[in-house]
Structure formats: structure tokens, C-alpha cells
Short mmCIF file of C-alpha atoms and ligand atoms in Angstrom, two decimals:
data_model
loop_
_atom_site.label_atom_id
_atom_site.label_comp_id
_atom_site.label_asym_id
_atom_site.label_seq_id
_atom_site.Cartn_x
_atom_site.Cartn_y
_atom_site.Cartn_z
CA MET L 7 -0.02 -0.49 -0.16
CA GLU L 8 1.14 3.53 -0.82
CA THR L 9 1.58 5.73 1.96
CA LYS L 10 0.22 9.46 1.13
CA ILE L 11 0.84 12.26 3.11
CA LEU L 12 -1.89 14.87 3.22
CA MET L 13 -1.71 18.96 3.41
CA ARG L 14 -3.91 20.31 5.98
CA SER L 15 -6.17 21.45 2.65
CA GLU L 16 -6.58 17.96 1.96
CA THR L 17 -8.50 17.24 5.11
CA ALA L 18 -11.43 16.22 3.23
CA GLN L 19 -9.60 13.14 2.01
CA ALA L 20 -8.44 12.01 4.89
CA ALA L 21 -11.92 11.55 6.47
CA GLU L 22 -13.37 9.61 3.59
CA TRP L 23 -10.84 7.60 4.21
CA ILE L 24 -11.13 6.91 7.66
CA LYS L 25 -15.11 6.64 7.10
CA ALA L 26 -13.90 3.75 4.60
CA GLY L 27 -12.10 2.19 7.41
CA GLN L 28 -8.81 2.57 6.73
CA LEU L 29 -6.13 3.87 8.71
CA VAL L 30 -4.78 8.00 8.49
CA ALA L 31 -2.40 8.90 11.04
CA PHE L 32 -3.80 12.90 12.27
CA PRO L 33 -1.25 15.85 14.15
CA THR L 34 -2.34 16.59 17.69
CA GLU L 35 -0.69 19.30 19.98
CA THR L 36 1.22 16.31 21.72
CA VAL L 37 2.55 12.96 18.76
CA TYR L 38 0.65 12.34 15.99
CA GLY L 39 -2.06 9.79 16.57
CA LEU L 40 -2.70 6.61 13.98
CA GLY L 41 -6.72 7.42 13.27
CA ALA L 42 -9.39 4.99 12.89
CA ASP L 43 -13.14 4.90 13.13
CA ALA L 44 -13.34 3.76 16.36
CA THR L 45 -16.86 2.45 15.96
CA ASN L 46 -15.14 -0.21 12.88
CA GLU L 47 -14.15 -3.32 14.78
CA GLU L 48 -11.91 -4.31 11.79
CA SER L 49 -10.42 -0.35 11.41
CA VAL L 50 -9.41 -0.61 15.35
CA GLN L 51 -8.28 -4.36 14.57
CA ALA L 52 -5.79 -2.95 11.96
CA VAL L 53 -4.61 -0.30 14.34
CA TYR L 54 -2.97 -3.13 16.87
CA ARG L 55 -1.60 -4.91 13.26
CA ALA L 56 0.12 -1.89 12.25
CA LYS L 57 1.83 -0.78 15.34
CA GLY L 58 2.58 -4.20 16.65
CA ARG L 59 0.62 -3.22 19.57
CA PRO L 60 -0.24 -6.19 22.41
CA SER L 61 -4.16 -6.51 22.51
CA ASP L 62 -4.36 -5.88 25.97
CA ASN L 63 -3.37 -1.90 25.60
CA PRO L 64 -6.57 -0.16 25.41
CA LEU L 65 -6.81 2.87 23.03
CA ILE L 66 -7.76 6.49 23.70
CA VAL L 67 -10.64 7.86 21.89
CA HIS L 68 -10.42 11.34 19.97
CA VAL L 69 -13.25 13.20 19.91
CA ALA L 70 -14.66 17.06 18.59
CA GLU L 71 -17.17 17.24 21.41
CA VAL L 72 -17.73 16.75 25.07
CA ARG L 73 -21.21 15.49 23.36
CA THR L 74 -19.77 12.37 21.68
CA VAL L 75 -17.98 11.31 25.39
CA LEU L 76 -21.59 11.59 26.83
CA GLU L 77 -22.85 9.12 24.26
CA TYR L 78 -20.57 6.48 26.28
CA VAL L 79 -20.02 6.98 29.21
CA ASP L 80 -22.09 5.62 32.70
CA LYS L 81 -21.32 8.89 34.62
CA PHE L 82 -19.57 12.33 33.79
CA PRO L 83 -18.92 13.34 37.40
CA ALA L 84 -18.45 17.22 37.88
CA ALA L 85 -14.77 16.95 38.25
CA ALA L 86 -14.64 16.36 34.53
CA GLU L 87 -16.87 19.79 33.60
CA ASP L 88 -14.40 21.27 35.64
CA LEU L 89 -11.64 19.60 33.85
CA VAL L 90 -12.69 19.74 30.63
CA GLU L 91 -13.86 23.40 30.64
CA LYS L 92 -10.41 24.10 31.81
CA PHE L 93 -8.14 21.90 29.71
CA TRP L 94 -9.96 21.04 26.78
CA PRO L 95 -9.09 20.95 23.73
CA GLY L 96 -5.76 19.89 25.09
CA PRO L 97 -3.07 16.98 26.68
CA LEU L 98 -5.40 15.91 29.52
CA THR L 99 -7.15 12.32 28.81
CA LEU L 100 -10.10 10.85 30.99
CA ILE L 101 -10.74 7.66 32.13
CA PHE L 102 -14.50 6.81 32.66
CA SER L 103 -16.36 4.17 32.92
CA ILE L 104 -18.78 3.04 30.28
CA LYS L 105 -22.13 1.84 29.42
CA LYS L 106 -21.50 -1.65 29.20
CA GLY L 107 -21.04 -2.54 25.52
CA SER L 108 -20.98 0.85 24.03
CA LEU L 109 -17.06 0.56 22.68
CA SER L 110 -15.71 -2.83 21.36
CA PRO L 111 -13.47 -5.18 23.79
CA SER L 112 -10.62 -4.08 20.98
CA VAL L 113 -11.26 -0.32 21.54
CA THR L 114 -11.08 -0.79 25.58
CA GLY L 115 -8.64 -3.57 25.96
CA GLY L 116 -11.58 -5.48 27.49
CA LEU L 117 -11.51 -3.26 30.15
CA SER L 118 -15.40 -1.34 31.52
CA THR L 119 -13.32 1.79 31.31
CA ALA L 120 -12.44 3.84 28.14
CA ALA L 121 -10.42 7.14 27.41
CA PHE L 122 -11.72 9.96 26.12
CA ARG L 123 -9.58 13.30 25.03
CA MET L 124 -10.14 16.23 22.66
CA PRO L 125 -6.97 17.07 21.15
CA ASN L 126 -5.99 20.76 20.22
CA ASN L 127 -5.55 20.72 16.82
CA LYS L 128 -7.51 22.53 14.07
CA PRO L 129 -6.91 19.95 11.26
CA THR L 130 -7.82 16.79 13.54
CA LEU L 131 -10.98 18.38 15.19
CA ALA L 132 -11.95 19.22 11.41
CA LEU L 133 -11.16 15.48 10.39
CA ILE L 134 -13.21 14.19 13.32
CA HIS L 135 -16.13 16.21 11.95
CA LEU L 136 -15.99 15.45 8.92
CA ALA L 137 -15.51 11.87 9.62
CA GLY L 138 -18.62 12.05 11.70
CA VAL L 139 -17.03 9.67 14.17
CA PRO L 140 -14.86 9.53 17.24
CA ILE L 141 -11.34 8.23 16.17
CA VAL L 142 -9.12 6.16 17.75
CA GLY L 143 -5.41 6.82 18.34
CA PRO L 144 -2.32 5.00 19.80
CA SER L 145 0.68 7.26 19.13
CA ALA L 146 1.48 6.36 15.21
CA ASN L 147 4.95 4.79 16.35
CA THR L 148 6.15 1.19 16.38
CA SER L 149 4.70 -0.10 18.93
CA GLY L 150 8.58 0.20 21.60
CA LYS L 151 9.91 3.11 19.68
CA PRO L 152 9.39 6.91 20.27
CA SER L 153 6.37 8.27 19.71
CA PRO L 154 6.12 10.61 16.54
CA THR L 155 6.63 14.08 16.49
CA THR L 156 6.67 14.84 12.86
CA ALA L 157 4.91 13.04 9.96
CA GLN L 158 8.37 11.86 8.53
CA HIS L 159 8.51 10.00 11.85
CA VAL L 160 5.07 8.12 11.35
CA TYR L 161 6.60 7.83 7.46
CA HIS L 162 9.76 6.42 9.27
CA ASP L 163 7.74 3.69 11.01
CA LEU L 164 4.46 3.10 8.91
CA ALA L 165 4.73 3.38 5.55
CA GLY L 166 2.98 1.08 3.33
CA LYS L 167 1.14 -0.03 6.26
CA ILE L 168 -1.40 3.14 6.38
CA ALA L 169 -3.51 5.02 3.60
CA GLY L 170 -2.29 8.41 4.86
CA ILE L 171 -0.80 11.05 7.01
CA LEU L 172 -2.66 14.46 7.47
CA ASP L 173 0.96 16.73 7.99
CA ASP L 174 0.64 19.48 10.04
CA GLY L 175 4.08 20.16 10.80
CA PRO L 176 6.10 18.96 14.15
CA THR L 177 4.22 19.32 16.91
CA SER L 178 4.34 21.64 20.15
CA VAL L 179 3.87 19.97 22.96
CA GLY L 180 6.37 16.98 21.97
CA ILE L 181 4.99 13.54 24.29
CA GLU L 182 1.80 12.60 24.88
CA SER L 183 -0.98 13.21 26.86
CA THR L 184 -1.28 13.11 30.69
CA VAL L 185 -3.73 10.73 31.39
CA LEU L 186 -5.87 10.74 34.37
CA ASP L 187 -8.67 8.06 35.82
CA LEU L 188 -11.72 9.44 37.02
CA SER L 189 -13.06 6.24 36.63
CA CYS L 190 -13.86 5.24 40.36
CA GLU L 191 -15.73 8.10 41.90
CA ARG L 192 -15.40 7.07 45.58
CA GLU L 193 -11.71 7.62 45.10
CA MET L 194 -9.16 10.34 44.54
CA PRO L 195 -8.53 11.11 40.88
CA VAL L 196 -5.09 9.28 39.93
CA ILE L 197 -2.66 10.00 37.13
CA LEU L 198 -1.52 7.03 35.42
CA ARG L 199 0.56 8.29 32.76
CA PRO L 200 1.94 12.17 33.84
CA GLY L 201 2.39 14.46 30.66
CA ALA L 202 2.20 18.44 29.88
CA VAL L 203 -1.32 19.13 32.22
CA THR L 204 0.95 18.20 35.55
CA LYS L 205 -0.24 17.25 38.69
CA GLU L 206 -0.34 20.87 40.39
CA GLU L 207 -2.35 22.49 37.32
CA LEU L 208 -5.17 19.26 37.87
CA GLU L 209 -4.91 20.24 41.45
CA ALA L 210 -5.91 23.64 41.08
CA VAL L 211 -8.60 22.71 39.28
CA ILE L 212 -10.27 19.55 41.40
CA GLY L 213 -8.55 19.27 44.58
CA PRO L 214 -6.25 16.37 45.83
CA VAL L 215 -5.50 14.20 42.57
CA ALA L 216 -2.57 11.02 43.00
CA TYR L 217 -0.34 9.60 41.17
CA ASP L 218 -0.49 5.82 40.39
CA PRO L 219 1.96 4.57 43.16
CA ASN L 220 2.80 1.33 40.77
CA LEU L 221 4.19 4.00 37.94
CA LYS L 222 7.59 3.93 39.73
CA ASP L 223 7.19 0.61 41.62
CA LEU L 224 8.69 -1.55 38.72
CA SER L 225 7.50 -4.79 40.31
CA LYS L 226 4.12 -3.64 40.16
CA ALA L 227 2.04 -3.77 36.89
CA PRO L 228 0.96 0.20 36.26
CA LYS L 229 -2.75 0.53 36.01
CA ALA L 230 -2.25 2.25 32.70
CA PRO L 231 -1.62 -1.20 30.38
CA GLY L 232 0.44 0.78 28.17
CA MET L 233 2.96 2.20 31.27
CA LYS L 234 4.35 -1.61 31.77
CA TYR L 235 5.87 -2.27 28.12
CA LYS L 236 9.23 -0.90 26.91
CA HIS L 237 8.66 2.36 25.33
CA TYR L 238 9.97 5.08 23.63
CA ALA L 239 13.17 2.93 23.52
CA PRO L 240 15.84 3.82 20.20
CA ASN L 241 18.23 1.06 19.24
CA VAL L 242 21.35 2.83 20.74
CA ALA L 243 22.13 2.11 24.38
CA VAL L 244 20.78 4.90 26.59
CA ARG L 245 22.38 6.67 29.93
CA MET L 246 21.14 9.07 31.59
CA ILE L 247 23.24 11.83 33.17
CA ASP L 248 22.27 14.42 35.86
CA TRP L 249 22.88 17.88 35.54
CA HIS L 250 27.01 17.93 37.48
CA LYS L 251 28.92 18.99 35.17
CA GLN L 252 31.34 16.75 37.21
CA ASN L 253 29.03 13.59 35.98
CA TRP L 254 29.17 15.22 32.21
CA GLN L 255 32.67 14.71 32.17
CA GLU L 256 33.53 10.99 33.52
CA ALA L 257 31.19 9.96 31.72
CA ILE L 258 32.45 11.13 28.53
CA THR L 259 36.35 10.22 29.35
CA PHE L 260 35.14 6.65 29.99
CA GLY L 261 32.93 6.17 26.97
CA LYS L 262 36.00 7.81 25.15
CA LYS L 263 38.66 5.49 26.97
CA LYS L 264 36.62 2.78 25.67
CA GLY L 265 36.66 4.05 21.89
CA SER L 266 32.63 4.81 22.25
CA ARG L 267 31.35 6.94 19.84
CA ILE L 268 29.08 9.09 22.02
CA GLY L 269 26.34 11.45 21.46
CA LEU L 270 24.98 13.78 23.39
CA LEU L 271 21.22 15.13 23.78
CA ALA L 272 21.23 17.85 26.19
CA SER L 273 20.91 21.52 26.78
CA ARG L 274 22.91 24.12 24.76
CA GLN L 275 25.20 25.07 28.15
CA ILE L 276 26.20 20.92 28.67
CA LEU L 277 26.56 20.97 24.09
CA ASP L 278 28.60 24.00 24.63
CA ASP L 279 30.83 22.50 27.07
CA PHE L 280 31.18 18.84 26.85
CA GLY L 281 29.94 18.96 22.23
CA ALA L 282 33.28 19.20 21.03
CA GLN L 283 34.29 15.99 22.83
CA THR L 284 31.86 13.03 21.27
CA ALA L 285 30.56 12.26 17.78
CA ALA L 286 27.27 13.86 17.51
CA VAL L 287 24.99 16.24 19.80
CA PHE L 288 21.39 17.48 19.76
CA LEU L 289 19.99 20.54 21.30
CA LEU L 290 17.27 19.42 24.05
CA SER L 291 16.77 22.91 25.47
CA GLU L 292 18.01 26.07 24.34
CA HIS L 293 17.83 27.13 28.41
CA GLY L 294 17.91 24.16 30.41
CA VAL L 295 14.61 23.78 31.22
CA ALA L 296 11.99 20.53 31.22
CA GLU L 297 9.44 22.19 29.55
CA GLU L 298 11.85 23.09 26.51
CA ALA L 299 13.67 19.56 26.82
CA ILE L 300 9.93 17.65 26.32
CA GLN L 301 9.55 19.00 22.69
CA ASN L 302 12.77 17.91 21.69
CA LEU L 303 12.88 14.16 23.76
CA PHE L 304 11.24 11.87 20.65
CA SER L 305 12.98 13.69 17.96
CA GLY L 306 16.34 14.08 19.53
CA LEU L 307 16.22 9.83 20.31
CA ARG L 308 15.30 9.38 17.02
CA ALA L 309 17.80 11.74 15.18
CA MET L 310 20.51 10.35 17.16
CA ASP L 311 19.50 6.61 16.58
CA LEU L 312 20.59 7.58 13.05
CA LYS L 313 24.41 8.70 14.25
CA GLU L 314 25.53 4.83 14.40
CA LEU L 315 26.56 5.44 17.92
CA ASP L 316 27.57 3.43 20.71
CA VAL L 317 25.88 5.32 23.51
CA LEU L 318 23.60 8.51 23.90
CA PHE L 319 23.88 10.42 27.31
CA VAL L 320 20.95 12.35 28.31
CA GLU L 321 20.15 14.59 30.76
CA THR L 322 17.96 14.41 33.43
CA PHE L 323 15.97 17.02 34.93
CA PRO L 324 13.93 17.46 38.36
CA GLU L 325 11.22 15.43 38.48
CA GLU L 326 8.73 18.09 39.79
CA LYS L 327 6.40 20.25 37.47
CA VAL L 328 6.61 18.57 33.36
CA GLY L 329 9.85 17.48 34.90
CA THR L 330 7.39 14.04 35.73
CA ALA L 331 6.52 13.64 32.37
CA TYR L 332 9.86 14.33 31.09
CA MET L 333 11.88 11.70 33.53
CA ASN L 334 8.91 9.32 33.23
CA ARG L 335 9.55 8.85 29.46
CA LEU L 336 13.33 9.13 29.88
CA SER L 337 14.02 6.58 32.20
CA LYS L 338 11.67 4.44 29.99
CA ALA L 339 13.73 4.69 27.05
CA ALA L 340 17.06 4.44 29.28
CA ASN L 341 15.77 1.83 30.71
CA GLN L 342 16.51 3.48 33.84
CA LYS L 343 20.05 3.81 33.40
CA PHE L 344 22.07 6.40 34.82
CA PHE L 345 26.00 5.77 33.55
CA CYS L 346 27.72 4.40 35.82
CA LYS L 347 31.88 3.68 35.25
CA ILE L 348 31.12 0.03 36.94
CA SER L 349 28.89 -1.25 34.50
CA LYS L 350 31.39 -2.82 32.08
CA ASN L 351 29.33 -2.41 28.54
CA PHE L 352 26.76 0.24 27.49
CA ASP L 353 25.06 -2.21 25.10
CA THR L 354 24.10 -5.10 27.97
CA ASP L 355 21.41 -4.29 29.70
CA GLU L 356 23.12 -4.98 33.10
O1 TXA Q 409 -0.82 12.17 23.56
C1 TXA Q 409 -1.74 11.10 22.94
O2 TXA Q 409 -2.31 10.76 24.32
C2 TXA Q 409 -1.65 10.66 22.14
C3 TXA Q 409 -2.20 11.40 20.96
C4 TXA Q 409 -2.18 10.49 19.56
O3 TXA Q 409 -3.56 11.68 21.33
N1 TXA Q 409 -1.90 9.09 22.00
C5 TXA Q 409 -1.19 8.14 22.70
O4 TXA Q 409 -1.98 7.18 23.13
O5 TXA Q 409 -0.68 8.09 23.71
P1 TXA Q 409 -1.49 5.89 23.27
O6 TXA Q 409 -2.53 4.76 23.13
O7 TXA Q 409 -0.05 5.26 23.23
O8 TXA Q 409 -1.37 5.57 25.16
C6 TXA Q 409 -2.46 5.60 25.64
C7 TXA Q 409 -2.48 4.99 26.95
C8 TXA Q 409 -2.06 3.35 27.05
O9 TXA Q 409 -1.05 3.90 28.38
C9 TXA Q 409 -2.77 3.66 27.45
O10 TXA Q 409 -2.68 2.28 28.35
C10 TXA Q 409 -3.80 3.96 28.01
O11 TXA Q 409 -3.59 5.63 27.98
N2 TXA Q 409 -5.08 3.89 28.68
C11 TXA Q 409 -6.06 3.62 28.00
N3 TXA Q 409 -7.39 3.28 27.80
C12 TXA Q 409 -7.11 2.74 28.91
C13 TXA Q 409 -8.18 2.32 30.35
N4 TXA Q 409 -9.19 2.45 30.25
N5 TXA Q 409 -7.49 2.58 31.83
C14 TXA Q 409 -6.57 2.97 32.09
N6 TXA Q 409 -5.34 3.22 30.74
C15 TXA Q 409 -5.98 3.19 29.79
MG1 MG Q 410 2.12 5.31 22.46
#
């Protein structure tokens, strides 16, 4: 199958394909999604096949109007009204318990709940309107790879497997939406996946929310099925480095002694200080802040994966505000590993 890249002016064509049961990748403010008609069982199944995604990992249903969510959910709690008012369209996914049988098990992964989001992207909102159906949309990457932040990333992973890609340039946020579980009415809402909408911002609207404790405890299964899989991983070995200058010099000196081809994914200051000693660099943040780093993390991981490196050193940020989401994605890409002199090899997982 030839995969066609569509411009914004060709949104109607994208909608026709969705209506006809085809797969079309679509832009959002977070990352590109792999779109299919959420009400067409065969198309939804095809999404899992195209991505190579495990079938127990449920999909987000993208809507253009809050009204559509009401058709499926059991209850729309007061907290949801306030959140939707404040954050939609935007990078917040909400999990509700749904009317039995209202969505197919392949959308929900067989759960009694489902995830909904209204993306903040004009062509995609138009696409959903024109298609006349909600659109499922996992991130449009091959399962396990960094999420795509450009149409070219999607093309790299999915060319030949999908009908088209609606191109609206690079995404502005750069990592996936915050996932908030509102399905347990008697309990505090729980953040299942940290994202650009922070815990503090949510709490300012609805009061206390908790993080899923299993996000950090790797021996337990997280509540969002997708969070348990190896994720965001380029082929090159990734090692996290914290911001002390001394750590960067130690890591680079060690790598050079071994004859490794080293790459740096870091802020301007670190690239200025150490870039000349390495094989490749990619700018993560001009000003050394997590708000900028989330925009460039996935594109940086993808770009550096093409440089035939032995190891990629990536900067860490404090786990506060969007730093929490940044560190959640980076830890997965690095398989939790910090640079450590005593580990013998960059390319083993010991
Ligand atoms: O920003 C985003 O959310 C992007 C764009 C395309 O909208 N989409 C995205 O989808 O990241 P995906 O499928 O890659 O991630 C959805 C996450 C997974 O971790 C999945 O397990 C979780 O949401 N999820 C979906 N439905 C759920 C449910 N009913 N209960 C718990 N977790 C759920
Ligand atoms: Mg994903």
C-alpha cells in the first residue's frame, strides 16, 4: 500500500479514508496519532496490527465535542466538567467507566472503562467532524519506539502499512497527554501517565489527585496497561546523566577510553562545554528547562538513533511539574539506567 502524505487542505480526503475503514495518521499538539473509526471493529484491529501493539493495551478515543463522550460514559462526574472546561481541547486524557457494550473490547482492551481526549489541533478536529465518528488514536509509532512528533517520523515507522498521514508540521508539546483516571468515583482521581498537564495544574481545578504508585514501583503492573511495556526506546544504548558538570566529564572520559562513539542529547550549556569531545550532539533545551526538553526528547532520540552511536548520554531534569513527565519517558528510553563507571558495557542491560 502506498502511504500518502496529506496537507491540511486535504483533510476531507483523510476523512473519506477514515469513513471507508482505512488508517490515517493525524497530528495533535502532543504527538501524531494512528487514526481509525472507533466504531469499526475491523479498522480498530488493523491499528493494533500496523503498530505491532499488544492487544490488551486500550486505545484513546479522540472526540471533537464533549457531547460525544456523553454517549459512551456511565457517569460524567462534576470534576470532569471542570477539567474539560479548563483543559479541552488539550493534552489531557480522561478515563471514565462506560456503558456496557458501547465500545468494542478492542478499543477498551476488555476493560469496563475507556479513555477520551479532545486534541488541540484544528485539522484533526475538522477531521473528526468530517468523519462523523470518534477516532481511536494510539501514538503513530511502531510499538516500543519513541512517539512521532513529525509526519516524517510516522512515515519512517508506518509507510506501506497505512493509507495516509495528515501533515501539520512538528507537534508543539512533544510528549503524550496526561492520563487521568476518573472512573473510581469514591477514590481520588489518579494520574496513570504524567504529561504536559501537571499534577499541580489538575489540583488547582479539582483538588487532590494522586500518582499511580505503580508508575515507579517496577515490580508492579501500572494501571494504564500501556505503561508496563518497554517504550520510547531507540536502538542505541541510552544512559541518563544528572546535571552536575563533573558527571558529564566522567561519562565522556570513560566512553572515550573505551573507544565508544558518544552522542549527547542535552541543553545548550552542556553541548557548548562537552560537544566537541563527542561524535554527535542534539539540542534538547536552549535554556536548560524541562518545558523545552519535553518538546525535543522524542525527536532527539530518533535523530540520534541514525548516527550509529555506541552510547547516547541524555540530560535529566528534576521530577517536578513537567519534569515528572520528562523523566517518566526518559527513564523508559534508558531502561532506567544512569551512567555508571562500574557497568562494563554500554550495550548490555546489566
Ligand atoms: O497524547 C496522546 O495521548 C497521544 C495522542 C495521539 O493523542 N495518544 C497516545 O495513545 O499516547 P497511546 O495509545 O500511545 O497511549 C494511551 C495510554 C496507554 O498507556 C493506555 O494503556 C492508556 O492510555 N489507557 C487507554 N485506555 C485506558 C483505560 N481504559 N484504562 C487505563 N489506561 C488506559
Ligand atoms: Mg504510545
